[in-house]
mmCIF file of C-alpha atoms and ligand atoms in Angstrom:
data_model
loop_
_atom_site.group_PDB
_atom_site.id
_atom_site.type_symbol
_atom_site.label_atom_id
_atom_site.label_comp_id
_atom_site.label_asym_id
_atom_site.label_seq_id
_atom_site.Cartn_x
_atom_site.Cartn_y
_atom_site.Cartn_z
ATOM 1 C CA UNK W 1 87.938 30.030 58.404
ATOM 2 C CA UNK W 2 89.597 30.459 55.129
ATOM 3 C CA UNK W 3 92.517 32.805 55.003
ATOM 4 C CA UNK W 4 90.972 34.741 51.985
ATOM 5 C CA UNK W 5 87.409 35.049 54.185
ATOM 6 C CA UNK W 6 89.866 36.534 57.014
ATOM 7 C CA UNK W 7 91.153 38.884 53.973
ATOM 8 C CA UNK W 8 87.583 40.078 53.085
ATOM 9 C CA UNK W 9 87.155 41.147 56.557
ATOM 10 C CA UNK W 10 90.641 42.938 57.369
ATOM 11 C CA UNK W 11 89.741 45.010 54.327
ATOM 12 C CA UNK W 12 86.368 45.893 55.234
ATOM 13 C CA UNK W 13 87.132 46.837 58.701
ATOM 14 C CA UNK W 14 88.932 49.499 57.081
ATOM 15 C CA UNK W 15 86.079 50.808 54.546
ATOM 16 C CA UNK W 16 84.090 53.059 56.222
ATOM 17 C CA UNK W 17 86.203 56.039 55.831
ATOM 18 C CA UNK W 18 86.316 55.376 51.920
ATOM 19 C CA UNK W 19 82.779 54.631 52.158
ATOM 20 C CA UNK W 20 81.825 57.510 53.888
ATOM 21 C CA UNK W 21 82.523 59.726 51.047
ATOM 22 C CA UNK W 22 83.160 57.886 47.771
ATOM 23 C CA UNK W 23 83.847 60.997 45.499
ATOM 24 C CA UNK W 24 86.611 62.489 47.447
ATOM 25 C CA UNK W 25 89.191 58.799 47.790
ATOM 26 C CA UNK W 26 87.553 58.568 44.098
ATOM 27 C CA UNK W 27 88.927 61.359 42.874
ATOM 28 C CA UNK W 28 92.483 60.578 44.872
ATOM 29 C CA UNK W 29 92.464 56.719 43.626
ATOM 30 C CA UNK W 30 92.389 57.782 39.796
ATOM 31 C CA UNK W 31 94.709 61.484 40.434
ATOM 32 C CA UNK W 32 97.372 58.541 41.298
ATOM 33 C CA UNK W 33 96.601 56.127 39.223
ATOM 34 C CA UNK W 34 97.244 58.987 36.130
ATOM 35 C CA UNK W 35 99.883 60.488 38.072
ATOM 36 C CA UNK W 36 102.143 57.026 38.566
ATOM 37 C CA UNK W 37 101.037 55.225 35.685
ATOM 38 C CA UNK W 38 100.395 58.359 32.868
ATOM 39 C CA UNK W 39 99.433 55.947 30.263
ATOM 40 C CA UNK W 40 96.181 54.578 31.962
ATOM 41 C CA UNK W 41 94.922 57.928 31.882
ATOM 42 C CA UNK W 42 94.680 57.639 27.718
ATOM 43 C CA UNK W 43 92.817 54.255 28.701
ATOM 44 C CA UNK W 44 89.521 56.972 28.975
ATOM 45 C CA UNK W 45 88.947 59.391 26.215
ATOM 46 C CA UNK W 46 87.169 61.532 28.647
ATOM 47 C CA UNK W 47 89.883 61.740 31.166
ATOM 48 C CA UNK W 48 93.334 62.291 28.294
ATOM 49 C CA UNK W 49 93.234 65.338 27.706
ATOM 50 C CA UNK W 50 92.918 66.650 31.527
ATOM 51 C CA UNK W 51 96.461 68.265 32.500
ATOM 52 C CA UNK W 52 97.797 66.175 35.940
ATOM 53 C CA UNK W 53 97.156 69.857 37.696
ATOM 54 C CA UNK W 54 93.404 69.959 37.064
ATOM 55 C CA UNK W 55 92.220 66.252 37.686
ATOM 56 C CA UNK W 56 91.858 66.597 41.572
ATOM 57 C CA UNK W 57 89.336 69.458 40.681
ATOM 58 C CA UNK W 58 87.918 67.579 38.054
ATOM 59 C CA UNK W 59 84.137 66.385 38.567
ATOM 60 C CA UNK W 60 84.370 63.519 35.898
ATOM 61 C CA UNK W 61 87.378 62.164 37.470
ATOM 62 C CA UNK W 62 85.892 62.081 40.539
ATOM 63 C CA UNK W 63 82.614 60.192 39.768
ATOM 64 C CA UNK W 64 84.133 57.242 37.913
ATOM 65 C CA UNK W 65 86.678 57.285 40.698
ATOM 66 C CA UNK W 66 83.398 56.649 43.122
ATOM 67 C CA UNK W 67 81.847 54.177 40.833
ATOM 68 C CA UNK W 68 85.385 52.411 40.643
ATOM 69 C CA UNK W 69 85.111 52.638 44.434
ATOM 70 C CA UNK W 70 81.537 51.690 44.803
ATOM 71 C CA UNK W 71 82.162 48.743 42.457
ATOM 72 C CA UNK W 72 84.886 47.108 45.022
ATOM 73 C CA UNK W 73 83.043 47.984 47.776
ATOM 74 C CA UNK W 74 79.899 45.918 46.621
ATOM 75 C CA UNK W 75 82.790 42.952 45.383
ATOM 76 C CA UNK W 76 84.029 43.248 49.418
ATOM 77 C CA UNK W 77 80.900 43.050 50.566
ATOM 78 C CA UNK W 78 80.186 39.469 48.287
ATOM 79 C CA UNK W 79 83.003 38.082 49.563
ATOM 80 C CA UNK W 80 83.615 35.815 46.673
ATOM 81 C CA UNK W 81 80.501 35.493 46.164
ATOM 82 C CA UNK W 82 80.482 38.203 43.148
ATOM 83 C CA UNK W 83 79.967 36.339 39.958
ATOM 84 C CA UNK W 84 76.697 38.503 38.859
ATOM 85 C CA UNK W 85 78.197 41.450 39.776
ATOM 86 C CA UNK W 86 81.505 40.874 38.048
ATOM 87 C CA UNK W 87 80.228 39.518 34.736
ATOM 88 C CA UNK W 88 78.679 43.008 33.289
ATOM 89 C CA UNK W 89 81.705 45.153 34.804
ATOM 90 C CA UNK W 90 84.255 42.258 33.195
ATOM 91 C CA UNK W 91 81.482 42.892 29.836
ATOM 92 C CA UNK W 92 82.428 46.566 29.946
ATOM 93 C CA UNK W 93 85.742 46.510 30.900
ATOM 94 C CA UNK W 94 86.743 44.320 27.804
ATOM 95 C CA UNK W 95 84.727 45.195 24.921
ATOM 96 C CA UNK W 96 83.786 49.110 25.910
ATOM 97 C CA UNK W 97 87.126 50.350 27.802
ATOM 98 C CA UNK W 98 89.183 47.722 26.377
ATOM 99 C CA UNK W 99 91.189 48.005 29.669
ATOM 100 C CA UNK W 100 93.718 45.068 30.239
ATOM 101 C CA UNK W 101 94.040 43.426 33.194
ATOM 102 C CA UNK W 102 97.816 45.066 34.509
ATOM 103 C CA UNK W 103 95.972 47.576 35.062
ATOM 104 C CA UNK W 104 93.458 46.269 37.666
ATOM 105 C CA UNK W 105 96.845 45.132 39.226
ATOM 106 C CA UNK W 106 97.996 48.805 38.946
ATOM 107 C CA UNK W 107 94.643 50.326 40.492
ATOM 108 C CA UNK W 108 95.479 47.702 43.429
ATOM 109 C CA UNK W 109 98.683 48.989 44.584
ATOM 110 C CA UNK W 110 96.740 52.483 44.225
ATOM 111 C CA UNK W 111 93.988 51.731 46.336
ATOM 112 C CA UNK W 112 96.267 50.264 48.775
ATOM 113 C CA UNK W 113 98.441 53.686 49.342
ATOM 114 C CA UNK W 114 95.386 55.851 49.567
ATOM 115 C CA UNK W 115 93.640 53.465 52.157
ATOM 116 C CA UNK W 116 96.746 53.652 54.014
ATOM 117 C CA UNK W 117 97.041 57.335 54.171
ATOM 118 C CA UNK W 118 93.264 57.738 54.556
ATOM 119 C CA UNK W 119 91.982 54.973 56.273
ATOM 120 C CA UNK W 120 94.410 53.107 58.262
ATOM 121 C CA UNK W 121 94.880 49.955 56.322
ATOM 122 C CA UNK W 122 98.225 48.691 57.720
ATOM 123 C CA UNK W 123 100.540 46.275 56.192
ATOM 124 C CA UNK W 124 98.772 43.382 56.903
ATOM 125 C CA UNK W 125 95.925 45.190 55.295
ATOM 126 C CA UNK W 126 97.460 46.089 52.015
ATOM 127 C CA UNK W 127 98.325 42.625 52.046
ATOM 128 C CA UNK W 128 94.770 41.818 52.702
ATOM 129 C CA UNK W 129 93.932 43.603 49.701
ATOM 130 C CA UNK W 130 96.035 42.006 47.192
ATOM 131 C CA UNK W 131 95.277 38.719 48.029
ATOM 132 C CA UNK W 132 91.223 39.619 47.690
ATOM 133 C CA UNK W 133 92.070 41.874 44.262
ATOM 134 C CA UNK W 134 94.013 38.363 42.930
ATOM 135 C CA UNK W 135 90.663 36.572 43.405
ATOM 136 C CA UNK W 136 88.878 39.398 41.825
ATOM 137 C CA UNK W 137 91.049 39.563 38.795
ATOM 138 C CA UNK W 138 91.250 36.050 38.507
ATOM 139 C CA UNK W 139 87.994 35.948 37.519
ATOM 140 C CA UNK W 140 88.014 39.126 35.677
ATOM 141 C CA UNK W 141 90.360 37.529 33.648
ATOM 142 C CA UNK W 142 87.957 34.062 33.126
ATOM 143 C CA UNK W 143 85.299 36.575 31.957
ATOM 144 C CA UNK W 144 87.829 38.329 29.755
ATOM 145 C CA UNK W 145 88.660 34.687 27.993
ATOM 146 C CA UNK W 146 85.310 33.745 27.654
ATOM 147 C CA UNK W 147 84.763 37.215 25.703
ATOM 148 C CA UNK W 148 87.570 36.595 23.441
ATOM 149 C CA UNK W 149 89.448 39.864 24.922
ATOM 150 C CA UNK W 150 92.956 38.716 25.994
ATOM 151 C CA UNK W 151 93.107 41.676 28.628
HETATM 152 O O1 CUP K 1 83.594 49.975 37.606
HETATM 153 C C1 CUP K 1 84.686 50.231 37.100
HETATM 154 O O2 CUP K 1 84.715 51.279 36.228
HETATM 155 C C2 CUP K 1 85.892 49.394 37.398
HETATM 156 C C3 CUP K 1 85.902 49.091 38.875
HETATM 157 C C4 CUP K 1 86.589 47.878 39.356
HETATM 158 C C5 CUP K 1 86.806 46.793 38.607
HETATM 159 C C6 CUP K 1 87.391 45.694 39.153
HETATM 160 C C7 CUP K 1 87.784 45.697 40.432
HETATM 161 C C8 CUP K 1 87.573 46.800 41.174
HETATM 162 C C9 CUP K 1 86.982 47.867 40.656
HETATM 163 N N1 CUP K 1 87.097 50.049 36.855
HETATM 164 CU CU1 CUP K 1 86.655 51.624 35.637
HETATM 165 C C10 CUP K 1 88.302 49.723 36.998
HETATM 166 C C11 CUP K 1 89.491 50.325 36.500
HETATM 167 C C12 CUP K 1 89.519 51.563 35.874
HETATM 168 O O3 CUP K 1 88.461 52.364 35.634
HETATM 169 C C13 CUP K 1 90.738 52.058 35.418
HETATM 170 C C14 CUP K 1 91.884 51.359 35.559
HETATM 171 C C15 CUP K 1 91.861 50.135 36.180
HETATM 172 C C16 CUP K 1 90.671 49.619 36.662
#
């Protein structure tokens, strides 16, 4: 079995909990994300002007945090397989949100903290991770090219 097949799994054995309510490890996955990395929070015009104090209570936060969520969960559950479903969020991502690709590396390390604390991915997990989000915006990055957005 390829290693990065063994990777798809490792992570999904882990994504029920995030699953299992979307909005709440939504809302914590982007309330880091801003809180580490402030600039990425001016990377949504919706989201700047939100002080760091009121984005855990805030309900816009929270649903692009699930469909940010929701988006990697369907990408797990393609293992690799995720060309059609990558291509309109790469679309967006570049010529909507104009959001470069550091910070999809950013998001990564995110994800990977709040899974540990919340759902038990281990080392090997977070690991696990990476090496699937590397695929992922690999070919984020293709997409990107093609679209004339150097991310
Ligand atoms: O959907 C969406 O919105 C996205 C999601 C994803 C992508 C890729 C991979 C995974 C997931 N997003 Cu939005 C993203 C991001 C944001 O928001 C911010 C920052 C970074 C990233």
């Amino acid at each position: 079995l390829p290693q990065i097949m063994a990777d798809f799994d490792m992570v999904l054995k882990c994504w029920g909990p995030v699953e299992a309510d979307y909005t709440t490890h939504g809302n914590l996955v982007l309330t880091r994300l801003f809180t580490e990395h402030p600039d990425t929070q001016k990377l949504f015009p919706n989201f700047a002007g939100i002080p760091l104090g009121d984005l855990a209570g805030n309900g816009a936060v929270s649903a692009h945090g699930a469909t940010v969520l929701k988006k990697l969960g369907d990408l797990l559950k393609a293992k690799g397989n995720h060309a059609t479903i990558l291509k309109p969020l790469a679309h967006s991502h570049a010529t909507k949100h104009k959001i470069a690709i550091n910070n999809f590396r950013l998001i990564t390390e995110v994800i990977a903290k709040v899974m540990e604390e919340r759902a038990g991915l281990d080392a090997a997990g977070q690991q696990a991770l990476r090496n699937v989000m590397d695929v992922v915006i690999a070919d984020i990055q293709a997409n990107y090219k093609e679209l004339g957005f150097e991310g």
